[in-house]
């Protein structure tokens, strides 16, 4: 392995792992997927089209690998089992008992798929708007506006949920 790839691995492993765990929902599949992500990255690292933004590049590989994972799972599942893969998977968190966290998790389930993807990339993947724009092929400004609207929407949903307690 070249030293630059090892630096990429060391620098972005935590971000990739966190992003994959949130999207997949269990550590065992996540570990397999993260290994696959870095294998793909290693195989393509020496190509002439070496990425200008390595973090966005590696997260894009992770995103595509997760999509492939769900496609394979979908072909193996029958009936109602498929539905469990279309809803966001809850993640383990030490604040699991707090009402606010429970309301936030419920509110995230009500977001449209695209909004949830932006939220995952931004907060769980730790990407900047510029990097998200490269992955989703959207403008940086439109993502800033969308993120602001998502935050406001989540605020309203969480507040409504807390009022129900």
PDB file of C-alpha atoms in Angstrom:
ATOM      1  CA  UNK A   1       0.000   0.000   0.000  1.00  0.00           C
ATOM      2  CA  UNK A   2       1.192   3.482  -0.697  1.00  0.00           C
ATOM      3  CA  UNK A   3       1.648   5.893   2.169  1.00  0.00           C
ATOM      4  CA  UNK A   4      -0.986   8.266   0.792  1.00  0.00           C
ATOM      5  CA  UNK A   5      -3.650   5.566   0.843  1.00  0.00           C
ATOM      6  CA  UNK A   6      -2.801   4.679   4.438  1.00  0.00           C
ATOM      7  CA  UNK A   7      -3.224   8.340   5.337  1.00  0.00           C
ATOM      8  CA  UNK A   8      -6.604   8.343   3.578  1.00  0.00           C
ATOM      9  CA  UNK A   9      -7.620   5.239   5.516  1.00  0.00           C
ATOM     10  CA  UNK A  10      -6.489   6.638   8.875  1.00  0.00           C
ATOM     11  CA  UNK A  11      -8.071  10.019   8.303  1.00  0.00           C
ATOM     12  CA  UNK A  12     -11.490   8.939   7.017  1.00  0.00           C
ATOM     13  CA  UNK A  13     -12.111   5.503   8.520  1.00  0.00           C
ATOM     14  CA  UNK A  14     -14.171   6.848  11.453  1.00  0.00           C
ATOM     15  CA  UNK A  15     -16.324   9.036   9.199  1.00  0.00           C
ATOM     16  CA  UNK A  16     -16.988   6.197   6.752  1.00  0.00           C
ATOM     17  CA  UNK A  17     -17.726   3.719   9.538  1.00  0.00           C
ATOM     18  CA  UNK A  18     -20.141   6.084  11.302  1.00  0.00           C
ATOM     19  CA  UNK A  19     -21.950   6.854   8.039  1.00  0.00           C
ATOM     20  CA  UNK A  20     -22.281   3.167   7.133  1.00  0.00           C
ATOM     21  CA  UNK A  21     -23.469   2.094  10.603  1.00  0.00           C
ATOM     22  CA  UNK A  22     -26.201   4.730  10.552  1.00  0.00           C
ATOM     23  CA  UNK A  23     -27.348   3.702   7.076  1.00  0.00           C
ATOM     24  CA  UNK A  24     -27.166  -0.070   7.679  1.00  0.00           C
ATOM     25  CA  UNK A  25     -28.120  -0.329  11.326  1.00  0.00           C
ATOM     26  CA  UNK A  26     -25.943  -3.192  12.476  1.00  0.00           C
ATOM     27  CA  UNK A  27     -22.237  -3.398  13.146  1.00  0.00           C
ATOM     28  CA  UNK A  28     -21.593  -6.743  11.446  1.00  0.00           C
ATOM     29  CA  UNK A  29     -22.853  -5.740   8.018  1.00  0.00           C
ATOM     30  CA  UNK A  30     -21.337  -2.289   8.479  1.00  0.00           C
ATOM     31  CA  UNK A  31     -17.882  -3.758   9.095  1.00  0.00           C
ATOM     32  CA  UNK A  32     -18.150  -5.838   5.918  1.00  0.00           C
ATOM     33  CA  UNK A  33     -19.297  -2.838   3.910  1.00  0.00           C
ATOM     34  CA  UNK A  34     -16.549  -0.571   5.268  1.00  0.00           C
ATOM     35  CA  UNK A  35     -13.980  -3.206   4.291  1.00  0.00           C
ATOM     36  CA  UNK A  36     -15.501  -3.333   0.817  1.00  0.00           C
ATOM     37  CA  UNK A  37     -15.433   0.492   0.577  1.00  0.00           C
ATOM     38  CA  UNK A  38     -11.739   0.709   1.375  1.00  0.00           C
ATOM     39  CA  UNK A  39     -10.960  -2.236  -0.922  1.00  0.00           C
ATOM     40  CA  UNK A  40     -12.649  -0.402  -3.803  1.00  0.00           C
ATOM     41  CA  UNK A  41     -10.865   2.813  -2.861  1.00  0.00           C
ATOM     42  CA  UNK A  42      -7.504   1.044  -2.784  1.00  0.00           C
ATOM     43  CA  UNK A  43      -8.087  -0.569  -6.173  1.00  0.00           C
ATOM     44  CA  UNK A  44      -8.915   2.807  -7.717  1.00  0.00           C
ATOM     45  CA  UNK A  45      -6.423   4.942  -5.807  1.00  0.00           C
ATOM     46  CA  UNK A  46      -3.683   4.903  -8.440  1.00  0.00           C
ATOM     47  CA  UNK A  47      -5.889   5.819 -11.404  1.00  0.00           C
ATOM     48  CA  UNK A  48      -5.158   9.032 -13.292  1.00  0.00           C
ATOM     49  CA  UNK A  49      -8.484  10.472 -12.112  1.00  0.00           C
ATOM     50  CA  UNK A  50      -7.222  10.589  -8.524  1.00  0.00           C
ATOM     51  CA  UNK A  51      -9.802  12.524  -6.493  1.00  0.00           C
ATOM     52  CA  UNK A  52      -9.363  16.202  -5.722  1.00  0.00           C
ATOM     53  CA  UNK A  53     -11.542  15.804  -2.642  1.00  0.00           C
ATOM     54  CA  UNK A  54     -10.715  12.440  -1.071  1.00  0.00           C
ATOM     55  CA  UNK A  55     -13.353  12.612   1.673  1.00  0.00           C
ATOM     56  CA  UNK A  56     -16.200  13.194  -0.777  1.00  0.00           C
ATOM     57  CA  UNK A  57     -14.748  10.484  -3.016  1.00  0.00           C
ATOM     58  CA  UNK A  58     -14.579   7.866  -0.242  1.00  0.00           C
ATOM     59  CA  UNK A  59     -18.069   8.728   1.082  1.00  0.00           C
ATOM     60  CA  UNK A  60     -19.436   8.458  -2.479  1.00  0.00           C
ATOM     61  CA  UNK A  61     -17.914   4.971  -2.693  1.00  0.00           C
ATOM     62  CA  UNK A  62     -19.534   4.143   0.674  1.00  0.00           C
ATOM     63  CA  UNK A  63     -22.894   5.452  -0.500  1.00  0.00           C
ATOM     64  CA  UNK A  64     -22.768   3.384  -3.687  1.00  0.00           C
ATOM     65  CA  UNK A  65     -21.640   0.285  -1.791  1.00  0.00           C
ATOM     66  CA  UNK A  66     -24.594   0.667   0.587  1.00  0.00           C
ATOM     67  CA  UNK A  67     -26.951   0.950  -2.389  1.00  0.00           C
ATOM     68  CA  UNK A  68     -25.457  -2.260  -3.805  1.00  0.00           C
ATOM     69  CA  UNK A  69     -25.869  -3.935  -0.401  1.00  0.00           C
ATOM     70  CA  UNK A  70     -29.579  -3.081  -0.303  1.00  0.00           C
ATOM     71  CA  UNK A  71     -30.062  -4.227  -3.897  1.00  0.00           C
ATOM     72  CA  UNK A  72     -28.607  -7.613  -3.014  1.00  0.00           C
ATOM     73  CA  UNK A  73     -30.688  -7.815   0.166  1.00  0.00           C
ATOM     74  CA  UNK A  74     -33.819  -6.841  -1.733  1.00  0.00           C
ATOM     75  CA  UNK A  75     -33.410  -9.745  -4.128  1.00  0.00           C
ATOM     76  CA  UNK A  76     -33.200 -12.139  -1.169  1.00  0.00           C
ATOM     77  CA  UNK A  77     -36.198 -10.815   0.725  1.00  0.00           C
ATOM     78  CA  UNK A  78     -39.837 -11.656   0.227  1.00  0.00           C
ATOM     79  CA  UNK A  79     -42.989  -9.770   1.167  1.00  0.00           C
ATOM     80  CA  UNK A  80     -43.042  -7.512   4.181  1.00  0.00           C
ATOM     81  CA  UNK A  81     -39.373  -8.134   4.989  1.00  0.00           C
ATOM     82  CA  UNK A  82     -38.471  -5.702   2.208  1.00  0.00           C
ATOM     83  CA  UNK A  83     -40.288  -2.834   3.942  1.00  0.00           C
ATOM     84  CA  UNK A  84     -37.908  -2.968   6.886  1.00  0.00           C
ATOM     85  CA  UNK A  85     -35.064  -1.909   4.573  1.00  0.00           C
ATOM     86  CA  UNK A  86     -36.852   1.145   3.237  1.00  0.00           C
ATOM     87  CA  UNK A  87     -37.286   2.836   6.604  1.00  0.00           C
ATOM     88  CA  UNK A  88     -34.361   4.419   8.424  1.00  0.00           C
ATOM     89  CA  UNK A  89     -32.744   2.045  10.861  1.00  0.00           C
ATOM     90  CA  UNK A  90     -32.495   3.312  14.436  1.00  0.00           C
ATOM     91  CA  UNK A  91     -28.968   3.640  15.719  1.00  0.00           C
ATOM     92  CA  UNK A  92     -27.641   2.915  19.197  1.00  0.00           C
ATOM     93  CA  UNK A  93     -26.801   5.984  21.208  1.00  0.00           C
ATOM     94  CA  UNK A  94     -25.932   6.484  24.877  1.00  0.00           C
ATOM     95  CA  UNK A  95     -28.721   9.083  25.145  1.00  0.00           C
ATOM     96  CA  UNK A  96     -31.311   6.532  24.033  1.00  0.00           C
ATOM     97  CA  UNK A  97     -33.407   7.108  27.145  1.00  0.00           C
ATOM     98  CA  UNK A  98     -33.879  10.846  26.663  1.00  0.00           C
ATOM     99  CA  UNK A  99     -37.167  12.108  25.273  1.00  0.00           C
ATOM    100  CA  UNK A 100     -35.435  14.531  22.953  1.00  0.00           C
ATOM    101  CA  UNK A 101     -33.401  11.781  21.311  1.00  0.00           C
ATOM    102  CA  UNK A 102     -36.470   9.574  20.925  1.00  0.00           C
ATOM    103  CA  UNK A 103     -38.361  12.453  19.320  1.00  0.00           C
ATOM    104  CA  UNK A 104     -35.429  13.212  17.025  1.00  0.00           C
ATOM    105  CA  UNK A 105     -35.316   9.574  15.875  1.00  0.00           C
ATOM    106  CA  UNK A 106     -39.073   9.589  15.210  1.00  0.00           C
ATOM    107  CA  UNK A 107     -38.788  12.892  13.363  1.00  0.00           C
ATOM    108  CA  UNK A 108     -35.988  11.580  11.138  1.00  0.00           C
ATOM    109  CA  UNK A 109     -38.311   8.750  10.089  1.00  0.00           C
ATOM    110  CA  UNK A 110     -40.755  11.333   8.731  1.00  0.00           C
ATOM    111  CA  UNK A 111     -38.236  13.012   6.440  1.00  0.00           C
ATOM    112  CA  UNK A 112     -38.349  12.338   2.703  1.00  0.00           C
ATOM    113  CA  UNK A 113     -35.617  10.023   1.414  1.00  0.00           C
ATOM    114  CA  UNK A 114     -33.565  12.825  -0.165  1.00  0.00           C
ATOM    115  CA  UNK A 115     -33.720  14.983   2.986  1.00  0.00           C
ATOM    116  CA  UNK A 116     -32.622  12.038   5.096  1.00  0.00           C
ATOM    117  CA  UNK A 117     -29.687  11.413   2.751  1.00  0.00           C
ATOM    118  CA  UNK A 118     -28.539  15.044   3.034  1.00  0.00           C
ATOM    119  CA  UNK A 119     -28.858  14.825   6.831  1.00  0.00           C
ATOM    120  CA  UNK A 120     -26.898  11.560   6.974  1.00  0.00           C
ATOM    121  CA  UNK A 121     -24.103  12.889   4.785  1.00  0.00           C
ATOM    122  CA  UNK A 122     -23.939  16.188   6.674  1.00  0.00           C
ATOM    123  CA  UNK A 123     -24.143  15.048  10.278  1.00  0.00           C
ATOM    124  CA  UNK A 124     -23.259  11.347  10.349  1.00  0.00           C
ATOM    125  CA  UNK A 125     -20.810  11.402   7.447  1.00  0.00           C
ATOM    126  CA  UNK A 126     -19.285  14.683   8.636  1.00  0.00           C
ATOM    127  CA  UNK A 127     -19.158  16.140   5.127  1.00  0.00           C
ATOM    128  CA  UNK A 128     -19.141  19.786   4.181  1.00  0.00           C
ATOM    129  CA  UNK A 129     -21.701  21.161   1.724  1.00  0.00           C
ATOM    130  CA  UNK A 130     -19.059  21.301  -0.991  1.00  0.00           C
ATOM    131  CA  UNK A 131     -18.386  17.572  -0.566  1.00  0.00           C
ATOM    132  CA  UNK A 132     -22.087  16.682  -0.435  1.00  0.00           C
ATOM    133  CA  UNK A 133     -22.612  18.676  -3.631  1.00  0.00           C
ATOM    134  CA  UNK A 134     -19.996  16.515  -5.387  1.00  0.00           C
ATOM    135  CA  UNK A 135     -21.656  13.302  -4.218  1.00  0.00           C
ATOM    136  CA  UNK A 136     -25.269  14.248  -4.936  1.00  0.00           C
ATOM    137  CA  UNK A 137     -24.431  16.299  -8.038  1.00  0.00           C
ATOM    138  CA  UNK A 138     -26.275  19.367  -6.759  1.00  0.00           C
ATOM    139  CA  UNK A 139     -25.172  22.911  -6.159  1.00  0.00           C
ATOM    140  CA  UNK A 140     -23.625  23.814  -2.846  1.00  0.00           C
ATOM    141  CA  UNK A 141     -26.083  26.676  -2.342  1.00  0.00           C
ATOM    142  CA  UNK A 142     -29.146  24.518  -2.961  1.00  0.00           C
ATOM    143  CA  UNK A 143     -27.862  22.057  -0.356  1.00  0.00           C
ATOM    144  CA  UNK A 144     -27.363  24.853   2.170  1.00  0.00           C
ATOM    145  CA  UNK A 145     -30.941  26.007   1.653  1.00  0.00           C
ATOM    146  CA  UNK A 146     -32.241  22.428   1.789  1.00  0.00           C
ATOM    147  CA  UNK A 147     -30.281  21.742   4.995  1.00  0.00           C
ATOM    148  CA  UNK A 148     -31.667  24.880   6.592  1.00  0.00           C
ATOM    149  CA  UNK A 149     -35.219  23.832   5.674  1.00  0.00           C
ATOM    150  CA  UNK A 150     -34.614  20.305   6.962  1.00  0.00           C
ATOM    151  CA  UNK A 151     -33.346  21.694  10.274  1.00  0.00           C
ATOM    152  CA  UNK A 152     -36.427  23.879  10.641  1.00  0.00           C
ATOM    153  CA  UNK A 153     -38.706  20.974   9.711  1.00  0.00           C
ATOM    154  CA  UNK A 154     -36.979  18.709  12.241  1.00  0.00           C
ATOM    155  CA  UNK A 155     -37.330  21.420  14.882  1.00  0.00           C
ATOM    156  CA  UNK A 156     -41.089  21.577  14.321  1.00  0.00           C
ATOM    157  CA  UNK A 157     -41.425  17.781  14.311  1.00  0.00           C
ATOM    158  CA  UNK A 158     -39.364  17.361  17.492  1.00  0.00           C
ATOM    159  CA  UNK A 159     -41.271  20.120  19.262  1.00  0.00           C
ATOM    160  CA  UNK A 160     -44.596  18.529  18.277  1.00  0.00           C
ATOM    161  CA  UNK A 161     -43.373  15.144  19.497  1.00  0.00           C
ATOM    162  CA  UNK A 162     -42.211  16.564  22.834  1.00  0.00           C
ATOM    163  CA  UNK A 163     -45.614  18.170  23.357  1.00  0.00           C
ATOM    164  CA  UNK A 164     -47.219  14.720  23.064  1.00  0.00           C
ATOM    165  CA  UNK A 165     -45.174  13.341  25.994  1.00  0.00           C
TER     166      UNK A 165
END
